[in-house]
Coordinates of C-alpha atoms in Angstrom, one line a residue:
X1 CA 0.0 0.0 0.0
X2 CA 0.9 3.6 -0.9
X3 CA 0.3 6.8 1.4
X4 CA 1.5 10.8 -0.1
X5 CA 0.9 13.5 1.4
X6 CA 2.3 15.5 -1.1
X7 CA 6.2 15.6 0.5
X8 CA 6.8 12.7 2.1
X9 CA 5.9 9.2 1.0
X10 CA 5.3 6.5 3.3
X11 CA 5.1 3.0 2.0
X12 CA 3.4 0.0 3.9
X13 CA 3.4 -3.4 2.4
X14 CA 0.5 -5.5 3.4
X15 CA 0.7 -9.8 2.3
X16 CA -2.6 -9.7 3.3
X17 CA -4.9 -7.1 1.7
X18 CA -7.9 -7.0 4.7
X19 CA -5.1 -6.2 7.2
X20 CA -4.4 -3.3 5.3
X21 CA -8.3 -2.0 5.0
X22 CA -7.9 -2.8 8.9
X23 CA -5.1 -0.6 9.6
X24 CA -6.6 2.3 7.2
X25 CA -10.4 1.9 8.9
X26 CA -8.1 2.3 12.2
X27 CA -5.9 4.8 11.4
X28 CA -8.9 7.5 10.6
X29 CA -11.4 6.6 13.5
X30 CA -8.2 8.0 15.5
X31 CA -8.1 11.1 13.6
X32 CA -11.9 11.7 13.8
X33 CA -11.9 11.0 17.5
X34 CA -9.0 13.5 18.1
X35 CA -10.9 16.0 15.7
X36 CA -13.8 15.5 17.5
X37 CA -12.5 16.3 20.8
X38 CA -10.8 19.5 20.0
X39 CA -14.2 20.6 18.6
X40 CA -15.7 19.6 22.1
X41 CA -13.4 21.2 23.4
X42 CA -13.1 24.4 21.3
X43 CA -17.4 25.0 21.4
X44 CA -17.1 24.4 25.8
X45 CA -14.2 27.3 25.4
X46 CA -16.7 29.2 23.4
X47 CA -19.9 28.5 25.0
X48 CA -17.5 30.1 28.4
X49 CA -17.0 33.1 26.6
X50 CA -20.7 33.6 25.8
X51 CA -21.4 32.7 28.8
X52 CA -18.9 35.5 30.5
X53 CA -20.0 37.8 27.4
X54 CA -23.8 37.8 28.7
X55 CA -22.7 38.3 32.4
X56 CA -20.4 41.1 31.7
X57 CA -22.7 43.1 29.3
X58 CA -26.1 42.3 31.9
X59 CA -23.7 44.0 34.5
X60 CA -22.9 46.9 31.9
X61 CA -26.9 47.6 31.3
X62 CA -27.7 47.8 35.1
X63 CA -24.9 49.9 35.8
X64 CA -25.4 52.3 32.5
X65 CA -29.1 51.9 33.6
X66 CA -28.7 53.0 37.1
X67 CA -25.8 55.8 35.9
X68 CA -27.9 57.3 32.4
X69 CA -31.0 57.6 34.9
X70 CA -29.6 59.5 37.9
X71 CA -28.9 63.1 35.9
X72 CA -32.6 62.2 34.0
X73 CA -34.2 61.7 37.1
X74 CA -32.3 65.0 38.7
X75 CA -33.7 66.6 35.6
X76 CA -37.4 65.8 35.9
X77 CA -37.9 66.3 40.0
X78 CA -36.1 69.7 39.1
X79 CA -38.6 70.6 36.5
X80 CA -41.6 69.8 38.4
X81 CA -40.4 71.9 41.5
X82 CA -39.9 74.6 39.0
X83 CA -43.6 74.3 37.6
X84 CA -45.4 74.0 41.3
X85 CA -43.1 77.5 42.4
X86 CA -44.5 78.8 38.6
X87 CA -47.9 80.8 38.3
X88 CA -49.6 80.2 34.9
X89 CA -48.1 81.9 32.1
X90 CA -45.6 81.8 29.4
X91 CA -42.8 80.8 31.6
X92 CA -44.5 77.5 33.3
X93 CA -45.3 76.6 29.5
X94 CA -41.6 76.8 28.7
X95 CA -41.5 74.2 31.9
X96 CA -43.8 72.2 30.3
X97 CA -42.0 71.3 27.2
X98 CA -38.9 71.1 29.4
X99 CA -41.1 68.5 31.5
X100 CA -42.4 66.8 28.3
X101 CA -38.7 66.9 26.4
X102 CA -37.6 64.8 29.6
X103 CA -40.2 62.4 29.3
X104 CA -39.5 61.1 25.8
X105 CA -36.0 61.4 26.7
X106 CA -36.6 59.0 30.2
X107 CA -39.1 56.9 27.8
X108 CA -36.5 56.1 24.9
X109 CA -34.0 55.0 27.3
X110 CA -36.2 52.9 28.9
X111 CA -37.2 51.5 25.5
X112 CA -33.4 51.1 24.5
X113 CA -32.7 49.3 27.2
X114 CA -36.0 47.1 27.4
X115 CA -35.0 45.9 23.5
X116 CA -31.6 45.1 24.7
X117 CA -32.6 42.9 27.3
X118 CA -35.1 41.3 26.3
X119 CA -33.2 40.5 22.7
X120 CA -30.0 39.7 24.6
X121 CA -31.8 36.8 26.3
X122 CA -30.7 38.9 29.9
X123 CA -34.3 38.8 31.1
X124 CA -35.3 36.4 33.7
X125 CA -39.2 35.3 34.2
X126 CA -40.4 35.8 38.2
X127 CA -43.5 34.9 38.7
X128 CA -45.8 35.8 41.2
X129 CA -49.4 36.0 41.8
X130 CA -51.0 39.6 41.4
X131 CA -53.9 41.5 42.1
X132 CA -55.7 42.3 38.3
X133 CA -57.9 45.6 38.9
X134 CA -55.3 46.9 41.1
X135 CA -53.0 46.4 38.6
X136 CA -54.5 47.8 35.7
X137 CA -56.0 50.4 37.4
X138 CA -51.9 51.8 38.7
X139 CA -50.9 50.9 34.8
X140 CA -53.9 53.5 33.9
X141 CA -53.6 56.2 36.4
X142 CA -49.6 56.1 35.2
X143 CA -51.1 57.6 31.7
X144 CA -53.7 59.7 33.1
X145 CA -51.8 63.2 32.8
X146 CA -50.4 62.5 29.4
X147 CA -53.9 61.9 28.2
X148 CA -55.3 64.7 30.0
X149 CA -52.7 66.8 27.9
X150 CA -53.6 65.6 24.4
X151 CA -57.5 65.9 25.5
X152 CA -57.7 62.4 25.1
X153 CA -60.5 60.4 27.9
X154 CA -58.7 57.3 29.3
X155 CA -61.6 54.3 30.8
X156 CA -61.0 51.3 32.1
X157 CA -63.4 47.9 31.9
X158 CA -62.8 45.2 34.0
X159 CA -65.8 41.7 33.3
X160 CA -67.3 41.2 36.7
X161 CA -65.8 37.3 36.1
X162 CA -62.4 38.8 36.7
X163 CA -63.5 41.3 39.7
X164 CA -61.6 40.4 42.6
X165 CA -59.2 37.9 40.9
X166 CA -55.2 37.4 40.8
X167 CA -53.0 36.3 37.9
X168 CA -49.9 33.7 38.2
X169 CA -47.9 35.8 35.8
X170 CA -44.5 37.6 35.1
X171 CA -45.8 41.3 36.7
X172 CA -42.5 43.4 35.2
X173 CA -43.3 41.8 31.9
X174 CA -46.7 42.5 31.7
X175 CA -47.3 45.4 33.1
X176 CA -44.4 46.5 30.3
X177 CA -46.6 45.5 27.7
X178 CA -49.9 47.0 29.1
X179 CA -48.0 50.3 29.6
X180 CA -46.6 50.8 26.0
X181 CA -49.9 49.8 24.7
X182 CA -51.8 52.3 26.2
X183 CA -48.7 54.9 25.7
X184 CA -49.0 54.2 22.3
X185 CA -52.5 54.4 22.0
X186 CA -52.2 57.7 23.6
X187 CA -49.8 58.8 21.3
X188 CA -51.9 58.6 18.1
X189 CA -55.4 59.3 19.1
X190 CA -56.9 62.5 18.0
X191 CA -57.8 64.9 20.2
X192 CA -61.1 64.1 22.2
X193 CA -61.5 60.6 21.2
X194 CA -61.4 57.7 23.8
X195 CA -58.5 55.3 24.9
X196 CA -60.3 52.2 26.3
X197 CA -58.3 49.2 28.7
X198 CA -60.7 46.3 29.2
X199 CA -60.0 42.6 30.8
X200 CA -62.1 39.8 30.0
X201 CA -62.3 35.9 29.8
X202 CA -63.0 34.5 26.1
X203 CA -62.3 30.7 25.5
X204 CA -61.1 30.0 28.7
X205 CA -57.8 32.7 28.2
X206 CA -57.7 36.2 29.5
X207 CA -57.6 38.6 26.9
X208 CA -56.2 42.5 27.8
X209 CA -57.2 45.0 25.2
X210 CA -56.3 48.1 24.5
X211 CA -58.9 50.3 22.0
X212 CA -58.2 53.5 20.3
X213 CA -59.7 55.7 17.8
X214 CA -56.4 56.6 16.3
X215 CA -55.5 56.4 12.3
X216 CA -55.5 52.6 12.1
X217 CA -53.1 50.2 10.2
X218 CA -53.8 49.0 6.5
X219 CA -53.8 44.9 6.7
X220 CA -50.6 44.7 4.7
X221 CA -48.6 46.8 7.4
X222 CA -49.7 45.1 10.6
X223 CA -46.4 43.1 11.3
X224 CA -44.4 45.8 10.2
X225 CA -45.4 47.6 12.6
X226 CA -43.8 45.3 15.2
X227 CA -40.3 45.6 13.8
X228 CA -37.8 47.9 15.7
X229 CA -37.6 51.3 14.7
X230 CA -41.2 51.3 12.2
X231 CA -43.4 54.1 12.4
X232 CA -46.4 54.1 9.7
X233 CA -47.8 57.5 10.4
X234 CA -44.5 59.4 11.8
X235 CA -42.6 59.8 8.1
X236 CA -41.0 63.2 9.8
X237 CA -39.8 61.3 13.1
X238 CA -41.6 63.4 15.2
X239 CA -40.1 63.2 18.6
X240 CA -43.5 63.3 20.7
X241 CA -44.4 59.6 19.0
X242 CA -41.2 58.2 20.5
X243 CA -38.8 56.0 18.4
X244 CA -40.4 52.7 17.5
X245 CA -40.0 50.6 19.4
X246 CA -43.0 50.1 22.1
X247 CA -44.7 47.2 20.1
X248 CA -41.4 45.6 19.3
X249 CA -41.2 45.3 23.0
X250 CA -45.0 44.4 23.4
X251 CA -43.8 41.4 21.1
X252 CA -41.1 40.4 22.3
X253 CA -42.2 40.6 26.0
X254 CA -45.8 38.5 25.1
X255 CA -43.5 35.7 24.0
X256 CA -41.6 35.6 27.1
X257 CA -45.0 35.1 28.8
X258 CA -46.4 32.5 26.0
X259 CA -48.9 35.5 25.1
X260 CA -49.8 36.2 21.6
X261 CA -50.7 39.7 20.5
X262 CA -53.7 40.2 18.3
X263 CA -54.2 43.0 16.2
X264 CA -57.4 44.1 14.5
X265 CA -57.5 47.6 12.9
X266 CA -58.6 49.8 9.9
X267 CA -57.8 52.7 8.6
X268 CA -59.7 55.8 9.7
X269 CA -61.8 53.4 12.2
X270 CA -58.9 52.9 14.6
X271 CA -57.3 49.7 16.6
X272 CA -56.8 47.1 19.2
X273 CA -54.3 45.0 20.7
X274 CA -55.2 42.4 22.5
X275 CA -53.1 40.5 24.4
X276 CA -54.5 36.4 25.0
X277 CA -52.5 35.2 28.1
X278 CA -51.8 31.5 28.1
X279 CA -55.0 28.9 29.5
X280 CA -52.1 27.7 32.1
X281 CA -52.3 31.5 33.4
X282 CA -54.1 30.5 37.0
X283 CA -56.9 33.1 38.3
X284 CA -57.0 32.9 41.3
X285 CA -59.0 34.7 43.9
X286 CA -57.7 37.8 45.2
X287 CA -57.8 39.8 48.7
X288 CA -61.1 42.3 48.7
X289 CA -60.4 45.4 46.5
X290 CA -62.5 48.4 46.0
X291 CA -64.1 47.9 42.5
X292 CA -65.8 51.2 42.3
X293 CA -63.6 52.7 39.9
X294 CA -62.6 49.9 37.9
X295 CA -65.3 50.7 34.9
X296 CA -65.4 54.2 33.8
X297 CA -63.0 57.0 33.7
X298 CA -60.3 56.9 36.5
X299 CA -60.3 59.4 39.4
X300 CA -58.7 62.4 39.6
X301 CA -56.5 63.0 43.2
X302 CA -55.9 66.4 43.6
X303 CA -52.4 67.9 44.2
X304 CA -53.6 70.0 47.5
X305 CA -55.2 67.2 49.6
X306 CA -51.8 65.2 48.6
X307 CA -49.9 67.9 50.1
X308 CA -52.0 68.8 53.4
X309 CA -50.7 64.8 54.2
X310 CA -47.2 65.8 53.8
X311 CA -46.8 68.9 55.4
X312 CA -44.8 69.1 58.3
X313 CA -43.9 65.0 58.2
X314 CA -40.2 64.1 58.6
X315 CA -38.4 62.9 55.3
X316 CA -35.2 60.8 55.8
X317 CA -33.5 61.2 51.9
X318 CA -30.6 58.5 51.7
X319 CA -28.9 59.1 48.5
X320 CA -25.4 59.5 47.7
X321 CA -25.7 61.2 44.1
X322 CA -25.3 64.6 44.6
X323 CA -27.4 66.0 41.8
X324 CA -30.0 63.6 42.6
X325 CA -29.8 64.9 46.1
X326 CA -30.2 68.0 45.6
X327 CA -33.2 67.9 43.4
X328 CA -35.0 65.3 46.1
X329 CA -34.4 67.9 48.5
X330 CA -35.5 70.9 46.7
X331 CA -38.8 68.8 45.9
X332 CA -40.1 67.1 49.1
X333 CA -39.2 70.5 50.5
X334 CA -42.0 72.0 48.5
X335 CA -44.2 69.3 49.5
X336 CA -43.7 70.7 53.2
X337 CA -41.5 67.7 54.2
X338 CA -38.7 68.8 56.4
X339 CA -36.0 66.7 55.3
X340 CA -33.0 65.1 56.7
X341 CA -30.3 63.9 54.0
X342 CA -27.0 61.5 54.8
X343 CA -25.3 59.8 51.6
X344 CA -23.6 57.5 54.1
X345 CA -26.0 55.2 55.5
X346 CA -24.2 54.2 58.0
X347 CA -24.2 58.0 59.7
X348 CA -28.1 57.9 60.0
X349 CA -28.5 58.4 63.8
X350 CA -31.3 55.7 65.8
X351 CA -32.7 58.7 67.8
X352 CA -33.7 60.0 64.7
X353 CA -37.4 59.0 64.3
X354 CA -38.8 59.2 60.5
X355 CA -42.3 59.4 59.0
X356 CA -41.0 58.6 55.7
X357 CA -37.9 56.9 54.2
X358 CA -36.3 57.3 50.7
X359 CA -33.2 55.4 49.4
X360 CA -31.3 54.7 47.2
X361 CA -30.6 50.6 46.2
X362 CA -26.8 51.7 45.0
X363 CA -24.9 53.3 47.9
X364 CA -21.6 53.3 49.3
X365 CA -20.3 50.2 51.4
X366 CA -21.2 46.2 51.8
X367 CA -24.8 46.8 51.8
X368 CA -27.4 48.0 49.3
X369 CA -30.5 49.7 50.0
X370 CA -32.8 47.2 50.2
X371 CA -30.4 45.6 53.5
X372 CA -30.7 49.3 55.1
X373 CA -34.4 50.2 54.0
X374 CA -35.1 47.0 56.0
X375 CA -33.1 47.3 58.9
X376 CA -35.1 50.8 59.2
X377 CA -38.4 49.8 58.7
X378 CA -38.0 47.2 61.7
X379 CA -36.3 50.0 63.8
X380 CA -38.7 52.4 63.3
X381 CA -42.4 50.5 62.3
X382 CA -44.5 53.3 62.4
X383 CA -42.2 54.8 59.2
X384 CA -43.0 54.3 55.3
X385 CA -40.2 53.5 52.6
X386 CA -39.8 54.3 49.5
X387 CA -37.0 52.7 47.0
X388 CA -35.7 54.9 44.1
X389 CA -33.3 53.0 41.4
X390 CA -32.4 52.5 38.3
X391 CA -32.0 49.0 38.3
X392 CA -32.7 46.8 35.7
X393 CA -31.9 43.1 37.2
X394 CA -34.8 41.3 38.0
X395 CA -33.2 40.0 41.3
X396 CA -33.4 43.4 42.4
X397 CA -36.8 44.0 42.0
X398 CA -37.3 40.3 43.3
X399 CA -36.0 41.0 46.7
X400 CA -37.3 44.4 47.0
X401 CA -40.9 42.9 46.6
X402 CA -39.6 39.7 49.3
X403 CA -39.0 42.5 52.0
X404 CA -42.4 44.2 51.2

């Protein structure tokens, strides 16, 4: 037998021809087993990497999360301090837009970094059981000013079956969903039309609809308008219909919670989005909640009685950015809080006795927030607390809700 490899030759002589086809049939099960374990080998290395790659760049989103929304945050409570020390006018318009500008700004980061989770594969399911008219009814009152300012009525309608009752689902996930489906909605209704939530039971799933009387979507465009970045009616990029990308979030969240999203519209008529949570979705009873205002428009709370319950209370601010600081200060002051700040928690005194607590989750030392908010609130029961973060991680927002 005759081997070449091209610059060497290598001669075997076999007397016995099946010997040969032996030693060949041999000779290249060796070299497919070595190959084989250096590509074993070569995707563990790389499935490491990936592995590292995810970790480092979920560390990178909560820290630029919790970093980007400090100054944006600073920015906000500043311009609504301004506005409550502004009589009507020209200059508390100028606040306004400075108050709306921030907004889109807080709402495209938040929709930047939403996308890049939940495309990344960084997001985590936690389920829990939660209240459902409570729920909606927060989600709502979250979009009530907004909709007051484009003259646009916001109602809610929760079926009696569903009164009362509590969903095994991922909250985080679809609250998200709720919320950029009524934002959107909001967004592209006319003024004086209707923005309608309703919750219902149909074929044994829940369905969560949001209605509008917007422009609607021609048939041909529907999925296109769940891509990233796709805006039907915005061909200008106007800033005050966000960026495109609520409904690729809506999507892409639903999945995450085995939802579908259904989408009936026409142009002219208007929309809805409905989202069909999965049959395994348990409702389950819930603890008594008042049901009065869970069908019809939402109630409006008024800024003075809000304020008569602040005034005079004892604020303890723990917060160790100092623009931050300075705008919580400047704010609960003008609520009639009288405030005591330390960015150190460790220099907050026992003596001291609270009404109300604020702090931050990211502060200097061993411990986070949530460990000193705790400690607090069983030194001093008759306080209230108050996180504020940036945070992203689930596990955050996982142990905040364990400590109550």
């Amino acid at each position: 037998m005759f081997i070449a490899d091209g610059t060497n030759a290598i001669v075997w002589e076999f007397k016995q021809p099946e010997l040969g086809a032996d030693f060949i049939k041999t000779f290249w099960n060796l070299l497919l087993r070595d190959d084989k374990q250096a590509l074993l080998a070569q995707a563990e290395l790389d499935a490491t990497r990936a592995r590292q790659a995810n970790e480092d760049k979920s560390a990178f989103l909560a820290a630029a999360s919790h970093d980007l929304r400090q100054p944006v945050h600073a920015l906000m409570l500043t311009s609504h301090t301004l506005r409550l020390r502004l009589p009507d006018g020209e200059q508390r318009m100028l606040v306004d837009r400075l108050i709306e500008a921030g907004h889109a700004l807080s709402e495209q980061f938040n929709h930047l970094m939403d996308l890049s989770r939940l495309e990344g594969g960084h997001y985590q399911r936690q389920t829990s059981d939660i209240a459902l008219a409570p729920m909606l009814m927060r989600l709502c009152a979250s979009h009530r000013q907004v909709a007051e300012g484009r003259q646009v009525s916001l109602k809610m309608v929760i079926s009696h079956a569903l009164r009362g009752r509590a969903l095994r689902t991922d909250p985080g996930l679809l609250g998200r969903c709720i919320d950029n489906l009524l934002d959107n909605a909001i967004k592209f209704s006319p003024p004086g039309t209707l923005v309608l939530l309703t919750a219902r039971l149909r074929a044994g799933r829940l369905c969560i609809a949001v209605h509008d009387r917007g422009p609607g979507i021609p048939a041909a465009a529907i999925e296109q308008v769940f891509k990233p970045y796709v805006q039907l009616d915005n061909p200008t990029r106007e800033r005050a219909k966000g960026i495109g990308l609520g409904l690729s979030i809506v999507r892409q969240a639903a999945s995450l919670l085995g939802s579908s999203v259904v989408v009936q519209s026409a142009p002219g008529v208007g929309s809805r989005f409905t989202l069909e949570l999965p049959a395994d979705t348990a409702v389950l009873p819930a603890p008594p909640e008042t049901t009065s205002t869970v069908e019809g428009a939402l109630p409006v709370s008024s800024n003075t009685a809000q304020a008569s319950r602040l005034r005079g209370r004892r604020l303890l601010l723990v917060e160790d950015d100092p623009m931050a600081a300075k705008a919580l200060i400047t704010w609960a002051s003008d609520w009639g809080l009288s405030v005591t700040h330390h960015a150190d928690p460790a220099k907050v005194t026992p003596a001291w006795r609270p009404d109300l607590i604020l702090c931050d989750i990211r502060l200097p030392g061993t411990r986070d927030g949530i460990d000193w908010l705790t400690q607090w609130l069983a030194q001093w029961p008759d306080a209230r607390g108050l996180l504020i973060s940036g945070e992203l991680q689930p596990l955050t927002h996982q142990r905040a809700d364990q400590e109550g």
